[in-house]
Coordinates of C-alpha atoms and ligand atoms in Angstrom, one line a residue:
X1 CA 1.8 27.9 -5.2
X2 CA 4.9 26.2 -6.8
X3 CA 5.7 22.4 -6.3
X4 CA 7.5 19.6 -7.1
X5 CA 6.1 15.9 -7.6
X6 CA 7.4 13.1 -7.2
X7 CA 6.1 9.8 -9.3
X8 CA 4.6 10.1 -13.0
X9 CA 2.5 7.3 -13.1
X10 CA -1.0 7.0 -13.1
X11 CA -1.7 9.4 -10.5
X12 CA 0.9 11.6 -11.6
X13 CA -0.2 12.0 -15.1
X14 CA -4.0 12.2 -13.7
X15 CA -2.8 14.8 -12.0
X16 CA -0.8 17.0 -14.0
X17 CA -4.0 16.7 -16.8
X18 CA -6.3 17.7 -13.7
X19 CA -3.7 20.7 -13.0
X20 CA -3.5 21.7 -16.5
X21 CA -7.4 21.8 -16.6
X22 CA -8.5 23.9 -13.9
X23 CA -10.0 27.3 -14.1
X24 CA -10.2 28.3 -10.9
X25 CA -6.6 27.1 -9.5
X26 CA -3.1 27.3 -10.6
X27 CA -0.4 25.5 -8.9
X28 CA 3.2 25.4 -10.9
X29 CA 4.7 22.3 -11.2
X30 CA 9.0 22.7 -11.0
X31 CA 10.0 19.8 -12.0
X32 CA 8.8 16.4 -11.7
X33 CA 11.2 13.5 -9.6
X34 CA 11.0 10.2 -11.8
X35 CA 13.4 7.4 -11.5
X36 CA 13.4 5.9 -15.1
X37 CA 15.6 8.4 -17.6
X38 CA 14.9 5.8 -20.8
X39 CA 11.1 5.7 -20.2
X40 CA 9.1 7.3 -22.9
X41 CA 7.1 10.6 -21.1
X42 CA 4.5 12.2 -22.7
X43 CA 5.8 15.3 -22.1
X44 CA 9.0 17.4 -22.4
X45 CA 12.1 16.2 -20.6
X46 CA 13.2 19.0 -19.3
X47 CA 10.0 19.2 -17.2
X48 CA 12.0 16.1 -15.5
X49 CA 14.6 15.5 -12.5
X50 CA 16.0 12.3 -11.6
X51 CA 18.1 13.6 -8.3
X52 CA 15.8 14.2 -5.4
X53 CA 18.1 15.7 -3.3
X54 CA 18.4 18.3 -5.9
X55 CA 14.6 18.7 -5.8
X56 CA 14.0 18.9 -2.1
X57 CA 16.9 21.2 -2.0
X58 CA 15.0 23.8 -4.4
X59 CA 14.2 27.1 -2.8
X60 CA 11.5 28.0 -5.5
X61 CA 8.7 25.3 -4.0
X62 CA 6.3 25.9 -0.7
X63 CA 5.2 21.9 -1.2
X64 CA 5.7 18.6 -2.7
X65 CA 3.4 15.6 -4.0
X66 CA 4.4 12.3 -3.2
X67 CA 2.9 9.7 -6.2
X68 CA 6.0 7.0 -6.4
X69 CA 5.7 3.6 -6.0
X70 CA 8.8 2.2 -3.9
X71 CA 7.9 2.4 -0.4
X72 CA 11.3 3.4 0.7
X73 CA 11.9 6.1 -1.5
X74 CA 8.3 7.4 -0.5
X75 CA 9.2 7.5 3.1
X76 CA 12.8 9.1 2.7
X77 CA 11.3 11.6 0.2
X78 CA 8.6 12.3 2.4
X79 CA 10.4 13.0 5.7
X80 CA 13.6 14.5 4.3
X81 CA 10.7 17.3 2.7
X82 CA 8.8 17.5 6.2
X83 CA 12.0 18.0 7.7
X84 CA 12.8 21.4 5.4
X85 CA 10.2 22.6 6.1
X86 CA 8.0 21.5 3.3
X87 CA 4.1 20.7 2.7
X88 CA 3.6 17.1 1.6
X89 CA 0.1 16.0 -0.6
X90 CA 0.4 12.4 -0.5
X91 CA -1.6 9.2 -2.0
X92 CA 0.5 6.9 -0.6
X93 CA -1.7 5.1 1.9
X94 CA 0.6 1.8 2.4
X95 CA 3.2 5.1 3.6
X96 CA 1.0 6.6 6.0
X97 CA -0.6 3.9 7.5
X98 CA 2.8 1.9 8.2
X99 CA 4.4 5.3 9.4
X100 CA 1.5 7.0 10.4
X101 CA 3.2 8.3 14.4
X102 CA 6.3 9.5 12.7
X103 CA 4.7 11.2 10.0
X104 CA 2.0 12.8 13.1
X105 CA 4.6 13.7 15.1
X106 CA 6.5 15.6 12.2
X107 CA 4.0 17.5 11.5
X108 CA 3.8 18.9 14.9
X109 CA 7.4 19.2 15.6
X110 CA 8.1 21.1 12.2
X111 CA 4.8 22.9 11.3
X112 CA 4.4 21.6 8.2
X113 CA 1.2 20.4 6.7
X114 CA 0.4 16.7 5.2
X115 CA -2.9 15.8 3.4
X116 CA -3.7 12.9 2.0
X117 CA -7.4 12.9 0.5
X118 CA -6.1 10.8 -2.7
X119 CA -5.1 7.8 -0.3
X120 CA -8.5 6.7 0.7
X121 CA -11.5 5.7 -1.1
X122 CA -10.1 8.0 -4.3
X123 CA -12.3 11.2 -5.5
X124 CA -14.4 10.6 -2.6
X125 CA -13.8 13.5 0.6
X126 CA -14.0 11.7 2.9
X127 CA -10.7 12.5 5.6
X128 CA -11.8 16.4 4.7
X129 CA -15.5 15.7 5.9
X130 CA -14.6 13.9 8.8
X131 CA -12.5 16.2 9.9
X132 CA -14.1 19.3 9.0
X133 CA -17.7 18.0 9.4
X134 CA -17.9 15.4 11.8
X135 CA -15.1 16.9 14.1
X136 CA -17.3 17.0 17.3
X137 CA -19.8 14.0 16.6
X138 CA -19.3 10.7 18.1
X139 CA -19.0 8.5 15.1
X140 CA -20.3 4.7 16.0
X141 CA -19.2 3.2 12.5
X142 CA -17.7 4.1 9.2
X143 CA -17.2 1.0 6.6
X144 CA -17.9 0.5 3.1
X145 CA -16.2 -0.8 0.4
X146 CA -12.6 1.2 -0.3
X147 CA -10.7 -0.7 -2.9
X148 CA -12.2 -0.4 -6.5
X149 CA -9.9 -3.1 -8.1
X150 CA -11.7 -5.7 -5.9
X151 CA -15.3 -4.7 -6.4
X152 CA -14.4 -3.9 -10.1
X153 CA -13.2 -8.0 -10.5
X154 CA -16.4 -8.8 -8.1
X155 CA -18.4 -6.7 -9.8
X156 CA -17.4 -8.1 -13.3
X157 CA -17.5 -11.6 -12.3
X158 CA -20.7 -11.5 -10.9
X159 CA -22.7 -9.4 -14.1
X160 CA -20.6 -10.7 -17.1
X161 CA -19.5 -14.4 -15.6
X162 CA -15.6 -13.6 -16.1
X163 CA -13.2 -15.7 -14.5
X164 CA -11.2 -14.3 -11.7
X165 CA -8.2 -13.5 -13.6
X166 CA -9.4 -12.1 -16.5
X167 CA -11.3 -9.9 -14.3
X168 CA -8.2 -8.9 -12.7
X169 CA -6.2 -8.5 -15.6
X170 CA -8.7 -5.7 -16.7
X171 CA -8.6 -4.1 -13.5
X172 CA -4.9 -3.7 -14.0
X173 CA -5.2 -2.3 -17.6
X174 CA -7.7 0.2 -16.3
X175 CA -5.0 1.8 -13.8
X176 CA -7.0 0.6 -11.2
X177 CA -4.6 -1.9 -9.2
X178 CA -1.4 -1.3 -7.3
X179 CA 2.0 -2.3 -9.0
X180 CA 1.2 -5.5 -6.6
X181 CA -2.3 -6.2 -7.2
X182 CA -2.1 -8.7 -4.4
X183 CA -2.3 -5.7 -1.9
X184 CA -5.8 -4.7 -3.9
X185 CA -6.8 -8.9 -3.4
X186 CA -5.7 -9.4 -0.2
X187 CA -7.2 -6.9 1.2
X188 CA -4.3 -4.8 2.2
X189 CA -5.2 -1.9 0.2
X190 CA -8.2 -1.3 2.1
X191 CA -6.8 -2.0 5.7
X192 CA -4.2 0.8 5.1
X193 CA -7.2 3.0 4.0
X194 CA -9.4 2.5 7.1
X195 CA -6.2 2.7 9.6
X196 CA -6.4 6.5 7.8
X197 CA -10.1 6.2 8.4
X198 CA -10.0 5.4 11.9
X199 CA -7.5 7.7 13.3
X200 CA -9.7 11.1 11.5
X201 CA -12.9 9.2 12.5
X202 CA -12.4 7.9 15.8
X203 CA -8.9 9.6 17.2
X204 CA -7.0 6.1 17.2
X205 CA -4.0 5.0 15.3
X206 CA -3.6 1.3 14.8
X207 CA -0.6 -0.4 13.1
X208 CA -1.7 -1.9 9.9
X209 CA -0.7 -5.4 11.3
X210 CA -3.1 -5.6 14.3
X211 CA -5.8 -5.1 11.6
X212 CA -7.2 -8.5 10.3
X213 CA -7.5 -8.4 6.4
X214 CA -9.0 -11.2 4.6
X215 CA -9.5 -10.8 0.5
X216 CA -11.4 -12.1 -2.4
X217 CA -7.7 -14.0 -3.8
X218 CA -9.8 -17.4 -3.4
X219 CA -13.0 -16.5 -4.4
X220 CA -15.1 -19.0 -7.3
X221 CA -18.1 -18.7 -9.7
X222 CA -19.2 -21.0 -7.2
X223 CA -19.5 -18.3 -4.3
X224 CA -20.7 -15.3 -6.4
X225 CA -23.8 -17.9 -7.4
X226 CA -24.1 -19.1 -4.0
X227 CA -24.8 -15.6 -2.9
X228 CA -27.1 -14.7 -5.9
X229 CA -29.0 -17.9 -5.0
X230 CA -29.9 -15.7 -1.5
X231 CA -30.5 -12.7 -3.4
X232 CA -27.1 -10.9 -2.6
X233 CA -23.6 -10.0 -3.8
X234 CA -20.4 -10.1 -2.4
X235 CA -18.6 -7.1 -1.8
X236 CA -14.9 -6.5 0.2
X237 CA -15.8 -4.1 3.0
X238 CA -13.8 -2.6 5.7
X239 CA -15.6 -2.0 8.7
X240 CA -14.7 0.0 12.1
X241 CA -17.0 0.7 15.2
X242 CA -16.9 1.7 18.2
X243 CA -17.9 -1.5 20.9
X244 CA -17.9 0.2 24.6
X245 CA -14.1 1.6 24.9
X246 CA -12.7 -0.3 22.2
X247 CA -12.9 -0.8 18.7
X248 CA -13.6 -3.7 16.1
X249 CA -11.9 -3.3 12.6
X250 CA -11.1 -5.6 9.8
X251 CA -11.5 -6.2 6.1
X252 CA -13.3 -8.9 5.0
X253 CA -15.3 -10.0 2.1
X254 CA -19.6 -9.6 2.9
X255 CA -22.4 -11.3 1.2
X256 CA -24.7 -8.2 1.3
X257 CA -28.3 -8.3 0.4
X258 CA -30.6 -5.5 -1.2
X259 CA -30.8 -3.5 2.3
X260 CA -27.6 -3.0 1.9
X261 CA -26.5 0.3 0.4
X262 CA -23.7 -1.6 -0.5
X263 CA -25.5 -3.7 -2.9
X264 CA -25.5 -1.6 -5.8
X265 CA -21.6 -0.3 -5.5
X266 CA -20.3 -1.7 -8.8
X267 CA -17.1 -1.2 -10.8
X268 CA -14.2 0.8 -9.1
X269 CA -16.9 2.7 -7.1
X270 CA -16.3 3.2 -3.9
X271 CA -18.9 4.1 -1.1
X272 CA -18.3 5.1 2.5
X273 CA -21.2 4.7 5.2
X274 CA -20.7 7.3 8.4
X275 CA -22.9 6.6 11.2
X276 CA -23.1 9.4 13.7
X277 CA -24.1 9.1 17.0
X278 CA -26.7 12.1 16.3
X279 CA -26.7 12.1 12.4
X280 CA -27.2 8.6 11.8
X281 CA -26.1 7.0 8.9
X282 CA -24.7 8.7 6.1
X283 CA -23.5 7.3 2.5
X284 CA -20.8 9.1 0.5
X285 CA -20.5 7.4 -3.5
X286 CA -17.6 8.0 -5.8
X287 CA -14.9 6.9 -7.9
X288 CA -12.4 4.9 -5.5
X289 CA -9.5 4.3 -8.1
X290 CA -8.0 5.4 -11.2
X291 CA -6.2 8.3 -12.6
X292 CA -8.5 11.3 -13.2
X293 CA -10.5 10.6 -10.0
X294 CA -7.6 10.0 -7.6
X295 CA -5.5 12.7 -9.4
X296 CA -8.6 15.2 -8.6
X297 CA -8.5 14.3 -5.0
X298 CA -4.6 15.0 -4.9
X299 CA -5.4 18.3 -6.7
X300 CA -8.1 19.4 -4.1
X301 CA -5.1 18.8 -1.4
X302 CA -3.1 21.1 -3.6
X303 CA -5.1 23.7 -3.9
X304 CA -6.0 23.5 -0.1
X305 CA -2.3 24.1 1.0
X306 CA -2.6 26.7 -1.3
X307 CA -4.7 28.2 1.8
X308 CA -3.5 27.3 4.6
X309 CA -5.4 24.1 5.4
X310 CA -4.1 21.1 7.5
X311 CA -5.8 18.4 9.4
X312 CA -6.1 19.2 13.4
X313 CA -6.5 15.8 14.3
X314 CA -8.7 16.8 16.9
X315 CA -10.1 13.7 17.9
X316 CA -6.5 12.3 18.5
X317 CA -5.4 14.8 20.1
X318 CA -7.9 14.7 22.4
X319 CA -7.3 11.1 22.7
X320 CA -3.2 11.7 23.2
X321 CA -4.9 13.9 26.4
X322 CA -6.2 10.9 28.0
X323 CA -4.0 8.5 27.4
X324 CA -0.4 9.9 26.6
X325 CA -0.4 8.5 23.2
X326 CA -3.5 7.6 21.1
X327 CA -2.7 4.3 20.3
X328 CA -5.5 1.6 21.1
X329 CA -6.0 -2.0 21.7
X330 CA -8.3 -3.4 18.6
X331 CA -11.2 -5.8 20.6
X332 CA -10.9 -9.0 19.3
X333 CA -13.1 -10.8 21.9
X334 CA -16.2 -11.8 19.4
X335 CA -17.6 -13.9 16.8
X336 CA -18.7 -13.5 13.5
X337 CA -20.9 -15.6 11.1
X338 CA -19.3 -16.6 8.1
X339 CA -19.6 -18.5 4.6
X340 CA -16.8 -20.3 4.6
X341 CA -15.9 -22.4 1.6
X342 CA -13.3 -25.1 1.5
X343 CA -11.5 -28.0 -0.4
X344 CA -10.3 -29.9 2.2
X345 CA -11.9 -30.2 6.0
X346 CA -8.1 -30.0 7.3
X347 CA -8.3 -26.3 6.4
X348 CA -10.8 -25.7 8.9
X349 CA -8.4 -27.1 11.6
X350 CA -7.6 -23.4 12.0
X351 CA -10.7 -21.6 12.4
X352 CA -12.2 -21.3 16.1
X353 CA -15.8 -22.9 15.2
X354 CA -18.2 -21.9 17.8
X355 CA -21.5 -23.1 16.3
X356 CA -22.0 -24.6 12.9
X357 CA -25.3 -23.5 11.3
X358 CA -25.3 -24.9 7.7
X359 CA -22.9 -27.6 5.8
X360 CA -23.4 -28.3 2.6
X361 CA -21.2 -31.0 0.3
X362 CA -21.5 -31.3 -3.5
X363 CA -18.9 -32.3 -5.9
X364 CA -18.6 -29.4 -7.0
X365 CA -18.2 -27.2 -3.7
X366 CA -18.1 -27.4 0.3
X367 CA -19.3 -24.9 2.6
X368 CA -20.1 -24.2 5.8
X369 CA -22.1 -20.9 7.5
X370 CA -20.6 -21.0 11.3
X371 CA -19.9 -18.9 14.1
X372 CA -16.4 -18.0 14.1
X373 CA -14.4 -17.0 16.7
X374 CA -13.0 -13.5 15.2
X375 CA -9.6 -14.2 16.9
X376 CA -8.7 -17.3 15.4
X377 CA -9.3 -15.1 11.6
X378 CA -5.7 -13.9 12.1
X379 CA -3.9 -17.4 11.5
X380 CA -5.7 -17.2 7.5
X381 CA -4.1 -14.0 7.2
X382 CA -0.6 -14.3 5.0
X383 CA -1.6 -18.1 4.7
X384 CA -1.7 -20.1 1.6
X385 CA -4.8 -21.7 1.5
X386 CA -7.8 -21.9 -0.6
X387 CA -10.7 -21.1 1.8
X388 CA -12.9 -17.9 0.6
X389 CA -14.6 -16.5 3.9
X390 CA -17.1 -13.8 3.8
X391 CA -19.2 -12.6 6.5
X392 CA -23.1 -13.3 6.0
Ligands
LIG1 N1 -5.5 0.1 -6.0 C1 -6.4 1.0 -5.4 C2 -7.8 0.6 -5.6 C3 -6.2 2.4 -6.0 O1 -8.0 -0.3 -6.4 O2 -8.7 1.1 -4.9 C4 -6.9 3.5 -5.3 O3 -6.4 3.7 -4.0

């Protein structure tokens, strides 16, 4: 198997080491694409091309990995290989889940393969179990938590008291965050991830923006205590499940208690819960971020083109069947209860308060626990305001 990769960053470098390491796979690498010539590489230049078209011209490579950061070169490198004819390993889930029905439909119309184990939830296998394992099984859920730079912060705030950024700041030095950690915060990261999630587990693609993503970006000392004082942790956790015909998803931060398998998820661990209509529930634990463990994953793709493999999409397919397409309409039509903490009551102006349960006012902190209309969510989304929400 010889390819070319694009992108020497963390995942790159992750990935060549993981390459260079294994016994019972060999994949050659060409040449590498990078964009910086003056940037210091810890290996030889001529292992190095900075002219794409040169690369994805090359008749001496069955496949490519994508690993770069700029979106737009992503996608053009991406579709100009799918278009020659080439395999694509990607771990660009931001790329896949804003262009998931082009990136589909090319694969069909040019027979190429594109897998992309390393853009969700890290080392963990979870697109390869669900479609290999849990092909035919009505899934009811799969959530969890799928961005390790936010339950590595939460998870260090919480055990050694560190502030928010400082928190962050580490998370960044590990390799854990994107370029923009506000994607990790914000909760973006993780929507992308489950919109990949949801079309292998459920046969539906939804466009990232019809997904509600609310992050941990306002969360205090004040909230992690407040959930210790109930015996429970907060954790960011993307949730999709099936409700009749339609679906619920979103991403929002949970106070989870100790039934929770959740609870004890700590660092840049990531867990994934399946439940099955037949198998029940199911709880897959790994690392979610970070060089060697997401390099492994991309390396697993590698060496899975290396025989053949591609995803079927069966459940979408069948889905495309019924309904031309295999888009869906998310169901929005529901409430959830929520800790919300604010500054200033005006903030709450924008939430659709059905019932409220608790309110407590201190100087240091107010909160509320309510019944929220899940609908009115969307107008926090983007917004700049100080409330921390988390589902209780
Ligand atoms: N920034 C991502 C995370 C990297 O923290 O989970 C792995 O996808």
């Amino acid at each position: 198997m010889d390819i070319a990769l694009f992108g020497f960053g963390c995942v790159g470098q992750g990935l060549y080491d993981a390459l260079g390491q294994s016994h019972g796979f060999k994949a050659g690498i060409q040449k590498i694409g990078v964009k910086d010539r003056h940037k210091p590489r810890k290996i030889a230049l001529d292992h190095f091309s900075f002219d794409r078209h040169e690369i994805l011209g090359r008749s001496d490579i069955q496949a490519i990995v994508e690993l770069v950061d700029n979106a737009e070169d992503a996608l053009d490198i991406v579709r100009t290989a799918m278009q020659r004819g080439l395999h694509v390993v990607s771990a660009n889930k931001k790329l896949l889940a804003e262009h998931f029905s082009t990136l589909f439909q090319l694969q069909q119309d040019k027979g190429v393969a594109l897998l992309y184990e390393g853009a969700c939830a890290g080392s963990i296998p979870i697109i390869r179990n669900l479609e290999e394992y849990y092909d035919t099984e009505t899934l009811r859920s799969i959530s969890g938590i799928i961005n390790g730079s936010s339950n590595y912060i939460l998870t260090r705030m919480d055990k050694d008291g560190l502030d928010y950024h400082t928190a962050l700041a580490q998370a960044q030095e590990l390799g854990f965050a994107e370029i923009d950690p506000w994607l990790d915060v914000a909760g973006f990261d993780p929507k992308y991830k489950l919109v990949l999630l949801v079309v292998h587990a459920f046969g539906v693609i939804f466009k990232p923006e019809a997904v509600l993503n609310l992050g941990i970006q306002n969360i205090s000392a004040f909230d992690i205590e407040h959930a210790a004082l109930k015996g429970q942790r907060i954790k960011l956790v993307a949730y999709a499940a099936q409700h009749g015909n339609q679906l619920q998803a979103y991403v929002l931060p949970r106070l989870v208690g100790h039934e929770s398998n959740l609870v004890n998820i700590d660092n840049e661990y990531n867990a994934v819960e399946i439940e099955g209509a037949f198998s029940g529930k199911q709880l897959l634990v790994g690392k979610g971020a970070g060089s060697y463990p997401t390099g492994a994953a991309v390396l697993s793709d590698v060496a899975a083109l290396s025989h053949q493999y591609r995803y079927e999409y069966k459940k979408l397919h069948q889905n495309i069947a019924a309904n031309g397409h295999g888009l869906h309409e998310l169901h929005t039509d529901f409430t959830l209860r929520l800790y919300i903490r604010y500054t200033h009551e005006t903030e709450l102006a924008l939430l659709d308060i059905k019932e409220t349960i608790e309110q407590y006012t201190s100087p240091r902190a107010k909160y509320l626990i309510a019944e929220v209309g899940f609908a009115s969510l969307y107008a926090l989304q983007g917004k700049e305001n100080k409330l921390f929400v988390a589902v209780v």
